Short mmCIF file of C-alpha atoms in Angstrom, two decimals:
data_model
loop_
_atom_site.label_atom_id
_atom_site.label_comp_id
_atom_site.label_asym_id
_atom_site.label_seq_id
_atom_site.Cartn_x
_atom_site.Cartn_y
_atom_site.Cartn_z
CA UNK A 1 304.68 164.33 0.71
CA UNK A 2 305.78 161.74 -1.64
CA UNK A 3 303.18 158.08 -2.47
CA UNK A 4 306.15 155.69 -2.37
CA UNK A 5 305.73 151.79 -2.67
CA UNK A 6 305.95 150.04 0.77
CA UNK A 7 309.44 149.75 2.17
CA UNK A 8 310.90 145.89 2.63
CA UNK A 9 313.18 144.55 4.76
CA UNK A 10 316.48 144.40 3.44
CA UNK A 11 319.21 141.27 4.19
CA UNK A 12 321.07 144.39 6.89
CA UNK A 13 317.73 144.66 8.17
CA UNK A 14 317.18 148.10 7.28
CA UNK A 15 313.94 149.08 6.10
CA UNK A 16 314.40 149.69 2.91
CA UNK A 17 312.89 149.90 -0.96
CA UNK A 18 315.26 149.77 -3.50
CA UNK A 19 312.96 152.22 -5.97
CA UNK A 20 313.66 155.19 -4.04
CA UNK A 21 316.94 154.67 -2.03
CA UNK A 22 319.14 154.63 -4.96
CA UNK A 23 316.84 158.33 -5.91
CA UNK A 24 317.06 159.90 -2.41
CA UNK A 25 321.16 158.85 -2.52
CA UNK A 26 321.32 160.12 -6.10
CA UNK A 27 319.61 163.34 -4.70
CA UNK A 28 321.90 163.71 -1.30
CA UNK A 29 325.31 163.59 -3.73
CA UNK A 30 323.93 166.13 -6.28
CA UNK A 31 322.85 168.85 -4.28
CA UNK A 32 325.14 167.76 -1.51
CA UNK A 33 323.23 167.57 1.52
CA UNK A 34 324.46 166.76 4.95
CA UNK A 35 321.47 165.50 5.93
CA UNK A 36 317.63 165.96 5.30
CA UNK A 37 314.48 164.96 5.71
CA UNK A 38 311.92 163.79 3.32
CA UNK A 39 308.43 162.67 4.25
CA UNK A 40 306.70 159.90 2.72
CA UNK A 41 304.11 157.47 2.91
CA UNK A 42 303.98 153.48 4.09
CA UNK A 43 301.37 151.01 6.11
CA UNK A 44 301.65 153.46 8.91
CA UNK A 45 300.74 156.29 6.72
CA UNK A 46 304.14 158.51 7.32
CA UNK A 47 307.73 157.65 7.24
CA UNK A 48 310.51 160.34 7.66
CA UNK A 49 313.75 159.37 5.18
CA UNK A 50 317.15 161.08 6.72
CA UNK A 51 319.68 161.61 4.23
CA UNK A 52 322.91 161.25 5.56
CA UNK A 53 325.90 162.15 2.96
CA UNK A 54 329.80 162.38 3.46
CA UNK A 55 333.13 162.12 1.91
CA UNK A 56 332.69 158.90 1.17
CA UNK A 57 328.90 158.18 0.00
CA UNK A 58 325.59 158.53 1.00
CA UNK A 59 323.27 156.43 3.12
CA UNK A 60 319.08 156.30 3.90
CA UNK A 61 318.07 155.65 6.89
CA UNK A 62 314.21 154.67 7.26
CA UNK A 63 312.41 155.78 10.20
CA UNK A 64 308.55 154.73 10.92
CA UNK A 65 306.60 157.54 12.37
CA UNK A 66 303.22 156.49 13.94
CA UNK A 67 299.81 158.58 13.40
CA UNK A 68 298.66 157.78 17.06
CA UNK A 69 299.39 155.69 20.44
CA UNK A 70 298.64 152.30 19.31
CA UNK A 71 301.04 152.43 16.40
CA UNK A 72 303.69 153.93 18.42
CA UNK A 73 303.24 150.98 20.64
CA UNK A 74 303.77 148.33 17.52
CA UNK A 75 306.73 150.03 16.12
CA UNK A 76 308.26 149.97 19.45
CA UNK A 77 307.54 146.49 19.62
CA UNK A 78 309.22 145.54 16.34
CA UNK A 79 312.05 147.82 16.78
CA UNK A 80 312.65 145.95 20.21
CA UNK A 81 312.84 149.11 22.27
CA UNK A 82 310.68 151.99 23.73
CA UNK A 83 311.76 154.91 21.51
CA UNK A 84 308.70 156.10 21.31
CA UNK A 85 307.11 155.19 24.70
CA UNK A 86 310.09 157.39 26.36
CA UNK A 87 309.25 160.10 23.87
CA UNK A 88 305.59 160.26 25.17
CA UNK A 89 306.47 160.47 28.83
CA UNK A 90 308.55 163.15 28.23
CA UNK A 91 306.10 164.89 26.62
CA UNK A 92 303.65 164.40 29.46
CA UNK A 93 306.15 165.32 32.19
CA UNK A 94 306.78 168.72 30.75
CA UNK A 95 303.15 169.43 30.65
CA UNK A 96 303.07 168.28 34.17
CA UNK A 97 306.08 170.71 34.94
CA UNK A 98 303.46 173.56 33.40
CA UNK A 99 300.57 172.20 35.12
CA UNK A 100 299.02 172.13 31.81
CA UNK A 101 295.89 170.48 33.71
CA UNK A 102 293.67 170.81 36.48
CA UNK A 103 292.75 166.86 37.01
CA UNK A 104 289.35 166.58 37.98
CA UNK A 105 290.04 162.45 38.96
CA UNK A 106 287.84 160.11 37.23
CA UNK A 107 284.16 160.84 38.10
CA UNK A 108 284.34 164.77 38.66
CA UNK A 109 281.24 166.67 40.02
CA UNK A 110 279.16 167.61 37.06
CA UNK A 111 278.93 171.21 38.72
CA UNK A 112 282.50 171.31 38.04
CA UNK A 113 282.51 171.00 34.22
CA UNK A 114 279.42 173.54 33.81
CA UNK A 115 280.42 175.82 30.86
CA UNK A 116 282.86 173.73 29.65
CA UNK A 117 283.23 171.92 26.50
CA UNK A 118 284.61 168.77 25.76
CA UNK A 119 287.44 167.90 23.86
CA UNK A 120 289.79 165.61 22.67
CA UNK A 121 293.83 165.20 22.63
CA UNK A 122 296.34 163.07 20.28
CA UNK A 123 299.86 162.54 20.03
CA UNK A 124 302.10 164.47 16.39
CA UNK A 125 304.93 162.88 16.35
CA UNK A 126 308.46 163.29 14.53
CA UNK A 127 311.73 162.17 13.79
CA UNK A 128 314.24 165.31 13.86
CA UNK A 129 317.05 165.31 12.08
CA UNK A 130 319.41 164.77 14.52
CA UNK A 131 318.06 161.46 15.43
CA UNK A 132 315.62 162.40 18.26
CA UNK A 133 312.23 161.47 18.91
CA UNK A 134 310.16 163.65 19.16
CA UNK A 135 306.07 163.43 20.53
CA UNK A 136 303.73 166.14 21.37
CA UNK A 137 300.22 166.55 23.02
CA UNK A 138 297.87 168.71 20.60
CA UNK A 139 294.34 169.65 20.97
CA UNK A 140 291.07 168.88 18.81
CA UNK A 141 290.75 172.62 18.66
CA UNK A 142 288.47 172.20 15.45
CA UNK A 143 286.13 170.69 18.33
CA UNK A 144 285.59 174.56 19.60
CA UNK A 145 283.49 177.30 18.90
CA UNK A 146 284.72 179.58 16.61
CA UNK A 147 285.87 182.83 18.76
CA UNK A 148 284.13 185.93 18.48
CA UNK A 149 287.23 188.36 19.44
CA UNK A 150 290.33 188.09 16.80
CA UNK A 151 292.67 185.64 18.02
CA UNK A 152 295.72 187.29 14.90
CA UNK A 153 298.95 186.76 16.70
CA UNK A 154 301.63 188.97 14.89
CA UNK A 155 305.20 187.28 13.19
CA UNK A 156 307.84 189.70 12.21
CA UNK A 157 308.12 190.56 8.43
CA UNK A 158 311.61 189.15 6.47
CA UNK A 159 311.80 193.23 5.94
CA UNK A 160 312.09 193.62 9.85
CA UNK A 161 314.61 190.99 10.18
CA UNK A 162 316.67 192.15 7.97
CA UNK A 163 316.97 195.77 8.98
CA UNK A 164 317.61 194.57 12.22
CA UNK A 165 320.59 192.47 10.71
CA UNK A 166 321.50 195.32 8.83
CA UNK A 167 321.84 198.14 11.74
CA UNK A 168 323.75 195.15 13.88
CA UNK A 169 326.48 195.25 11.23
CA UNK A 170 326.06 198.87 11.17
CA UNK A 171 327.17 198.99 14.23
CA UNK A 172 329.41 196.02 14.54
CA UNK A 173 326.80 194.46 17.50
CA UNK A 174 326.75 190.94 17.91
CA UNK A 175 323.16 189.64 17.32
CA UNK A 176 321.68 186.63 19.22
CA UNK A 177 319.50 184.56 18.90
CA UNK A 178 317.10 182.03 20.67
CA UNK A 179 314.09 180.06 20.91
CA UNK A 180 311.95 179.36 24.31
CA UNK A 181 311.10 175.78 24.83
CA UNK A 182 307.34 174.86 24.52
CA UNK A 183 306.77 178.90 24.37
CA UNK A 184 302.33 178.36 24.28
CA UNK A 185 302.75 176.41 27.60
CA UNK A 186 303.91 179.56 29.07
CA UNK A 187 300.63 181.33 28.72
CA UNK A 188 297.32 180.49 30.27
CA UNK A 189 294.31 179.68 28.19
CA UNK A 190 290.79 181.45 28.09
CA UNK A 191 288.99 178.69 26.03
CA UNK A 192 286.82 176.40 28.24
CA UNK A 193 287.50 172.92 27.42
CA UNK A 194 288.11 169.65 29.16
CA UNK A 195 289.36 165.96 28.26
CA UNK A 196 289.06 162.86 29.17
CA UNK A 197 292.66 161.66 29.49
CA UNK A 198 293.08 157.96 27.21
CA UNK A 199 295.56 155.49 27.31
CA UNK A 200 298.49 157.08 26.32
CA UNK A 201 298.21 159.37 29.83
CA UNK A 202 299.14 156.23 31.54
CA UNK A 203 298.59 155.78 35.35
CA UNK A 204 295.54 158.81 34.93
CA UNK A 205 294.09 157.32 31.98
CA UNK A 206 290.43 157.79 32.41
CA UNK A 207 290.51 161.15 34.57
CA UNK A 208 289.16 164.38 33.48
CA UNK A 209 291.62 166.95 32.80
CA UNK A 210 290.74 170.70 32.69
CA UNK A 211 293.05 172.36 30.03
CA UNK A 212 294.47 175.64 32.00
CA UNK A 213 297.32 176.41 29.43
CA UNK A 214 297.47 177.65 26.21
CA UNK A 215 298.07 174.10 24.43
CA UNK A 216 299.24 173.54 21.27
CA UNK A 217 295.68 173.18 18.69
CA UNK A 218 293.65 175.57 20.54
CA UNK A 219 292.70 178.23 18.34
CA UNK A 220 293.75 181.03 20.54
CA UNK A 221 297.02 179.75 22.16
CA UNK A 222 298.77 181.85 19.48
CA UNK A 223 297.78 185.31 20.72
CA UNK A 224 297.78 183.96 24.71
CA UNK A 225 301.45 184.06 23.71
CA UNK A 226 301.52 186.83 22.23
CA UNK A 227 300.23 188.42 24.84
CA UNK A 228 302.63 186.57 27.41
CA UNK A 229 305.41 187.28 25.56
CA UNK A 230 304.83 191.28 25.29
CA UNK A 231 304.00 191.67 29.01
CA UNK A 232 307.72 190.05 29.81
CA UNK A 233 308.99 192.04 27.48
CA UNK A 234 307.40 195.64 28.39
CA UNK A 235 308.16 194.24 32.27
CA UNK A 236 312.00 194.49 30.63
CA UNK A 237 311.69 197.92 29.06
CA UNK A 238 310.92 197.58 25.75
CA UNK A 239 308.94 198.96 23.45
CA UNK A 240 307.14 198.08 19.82
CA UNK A 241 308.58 199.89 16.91
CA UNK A 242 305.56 202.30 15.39
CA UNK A 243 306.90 201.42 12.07
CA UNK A 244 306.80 197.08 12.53
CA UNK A 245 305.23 196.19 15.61
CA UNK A 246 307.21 193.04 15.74
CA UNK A 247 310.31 194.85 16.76
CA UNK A 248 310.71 195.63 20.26
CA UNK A 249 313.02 198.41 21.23
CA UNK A 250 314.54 200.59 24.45
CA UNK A 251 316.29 203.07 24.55
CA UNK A 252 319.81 202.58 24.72
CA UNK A 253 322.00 201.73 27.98
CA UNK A 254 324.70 203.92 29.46
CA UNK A 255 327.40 201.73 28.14
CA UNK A 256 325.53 202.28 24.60
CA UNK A 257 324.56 199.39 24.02
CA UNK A 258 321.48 198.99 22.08
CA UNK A 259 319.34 195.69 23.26
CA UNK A 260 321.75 193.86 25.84
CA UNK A 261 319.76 193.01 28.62
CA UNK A 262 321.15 190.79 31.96
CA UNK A 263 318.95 188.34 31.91
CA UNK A 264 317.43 187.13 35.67
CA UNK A 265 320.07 184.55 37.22
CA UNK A 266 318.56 181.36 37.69
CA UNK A 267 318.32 181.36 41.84
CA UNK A 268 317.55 184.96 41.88
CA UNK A 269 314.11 185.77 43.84
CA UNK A 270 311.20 186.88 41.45
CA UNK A 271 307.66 187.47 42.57
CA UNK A 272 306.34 186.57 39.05
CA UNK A 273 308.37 184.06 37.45
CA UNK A 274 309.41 185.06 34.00
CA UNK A 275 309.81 182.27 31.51
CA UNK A 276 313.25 183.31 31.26
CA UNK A 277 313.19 180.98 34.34
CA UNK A 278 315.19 178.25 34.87
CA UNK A 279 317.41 178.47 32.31
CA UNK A 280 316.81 174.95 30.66
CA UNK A 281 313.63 176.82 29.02
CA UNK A 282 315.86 178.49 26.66
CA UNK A 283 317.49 177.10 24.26
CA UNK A 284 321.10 177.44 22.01
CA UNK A 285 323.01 178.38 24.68
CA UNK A 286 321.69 182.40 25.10
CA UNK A 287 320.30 182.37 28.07
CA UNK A 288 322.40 184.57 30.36
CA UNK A 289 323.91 187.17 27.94
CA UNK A 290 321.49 188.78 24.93
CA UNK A 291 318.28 188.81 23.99
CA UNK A 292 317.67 190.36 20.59
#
């Protein structure tokens, strides 16, 4: 993170500040990137800086990213479109798809809420790379009590990864590779918490909403996942490795193939729905082929 002078407008009307640009171009054509992203700070307290560099020159584009609702409102209103406001309902449509909450409507029986704690919600937002806009919902987890059972959710050691890599070309196997779209969302949450949902909820702005998935900020959505994502995978035949956990194995098929698994076709019939299910849940194209 980078304390930068505020950015003016230039006569293109690009948001710019001709201190850095010519440093972030000067950057972009010496170590040749294709296009990054540098965060840095202005009125609205972050900015993301995409470096965009070709055969012939460089460019900086400026791109305001808001700390909460309010700003992402102004910024649309500037800009003269909804960027952001079309970010935030898709955010809150795919926790809808999840039935993230249980909504409680605005004046809940207090019976209801015994036991539970409340919480509060707020909008991280981004600017990826590729131009997208990107908002998500996060918890005030620092708002809970700290857990009494270990909430360690295991990540595969660089070693692991490249052994793996290393038998694959052993072996000439093709490896795969892919990620599972909003993964905590696919695991239910143990914590106790509630929110009251605020203006950036729209039409149920005021209701309580009972948090029933693992959301992102909660302190044990981690190992819910975890957990999720070993009892699909044991449901699939595989094993951990003794030697790193991380690794999940089975033994080979009769074609010998060593982990190629035909992955569930999108209208088969499954008592429990796998989040291998639909296929728009997994992403770069892998879904029907490998997992590995």
């Amino acid at each position: 993170m980078m304390n930068l002078p505020p950015a003016q407008e230039s006569d293109e009307g690009r948001l710019i500040n001709s201190d850095y640009e010519s440093l972030f171009v000067f950057l972009a054509c010496c170590f040749g990137f294709g296009c990054g992203g540098i965060n840095c700070l202005d009125e609205y307290g972050t900015f993301e800086i995409t470096i965009v560099s070709g055969q012939f020159g460089s460019s900086v584009a400026y791109e305001p990213v808001p700390r909460n609702h309010q700003q992402a409102l102004e910024i649309d209103r500037a800009n003269g479109n909804t960027m952001w406001q079309q970010s935030e309902k898709m955010e809150r449509n795919q926790l809808k798809e999840y039935n993230t909450f249980i909504d409680k409507g605005p004046n809940p029986n207090a019976r209801e809420l015994a036991g539970y704690k409340k919480i509060n919600l707020h909008f991280v937002y981004a600017v990826k790379h590729d131009g997208r806009y990107k908002s998500r919902i996060v918890a005030g987890g620092h708002l809970t009590d700290t857990p009494v059972e270990s909430v360690y959710s295991g990540v595969v050691s660089l070693r692991g990864v490249r052994f793996c890599i290393f038998l694959a070309e052993l072996n000439e196997l093709q490896v795969w590779q892919t990620d599972v779209g909003n993964a905590y969302l696919e695991a239910f949450t143990k914590e106790k918490v509630y929110v009251i949902a605020g203006p950036e909820f729209a039409e149920i702005q005021g209701h309580v909403l009972i948090i029933s998935r693992a959301l992102y900020g909660l302190k044990s959505s981690g190992l819910r996942w975890y957990e999720r994502f070993a009892d699909v995978l044991r449901g699939m035949g595989f094993d951990p490795c003794p030697a790193e956990p991380e690794i999940w194995m089975r033994a080979c098929a009769s074609d010998g193939s060593v982990l190629k698994q035909q992955l569930p076709k999108p209208n088969s019939v499954n008592t429990k729905r796998s989040f291998f299910e639909p296929p728009d849940r997994m992403k770069d194209g892998s879904y029907y082929e490998y997992i590995a």
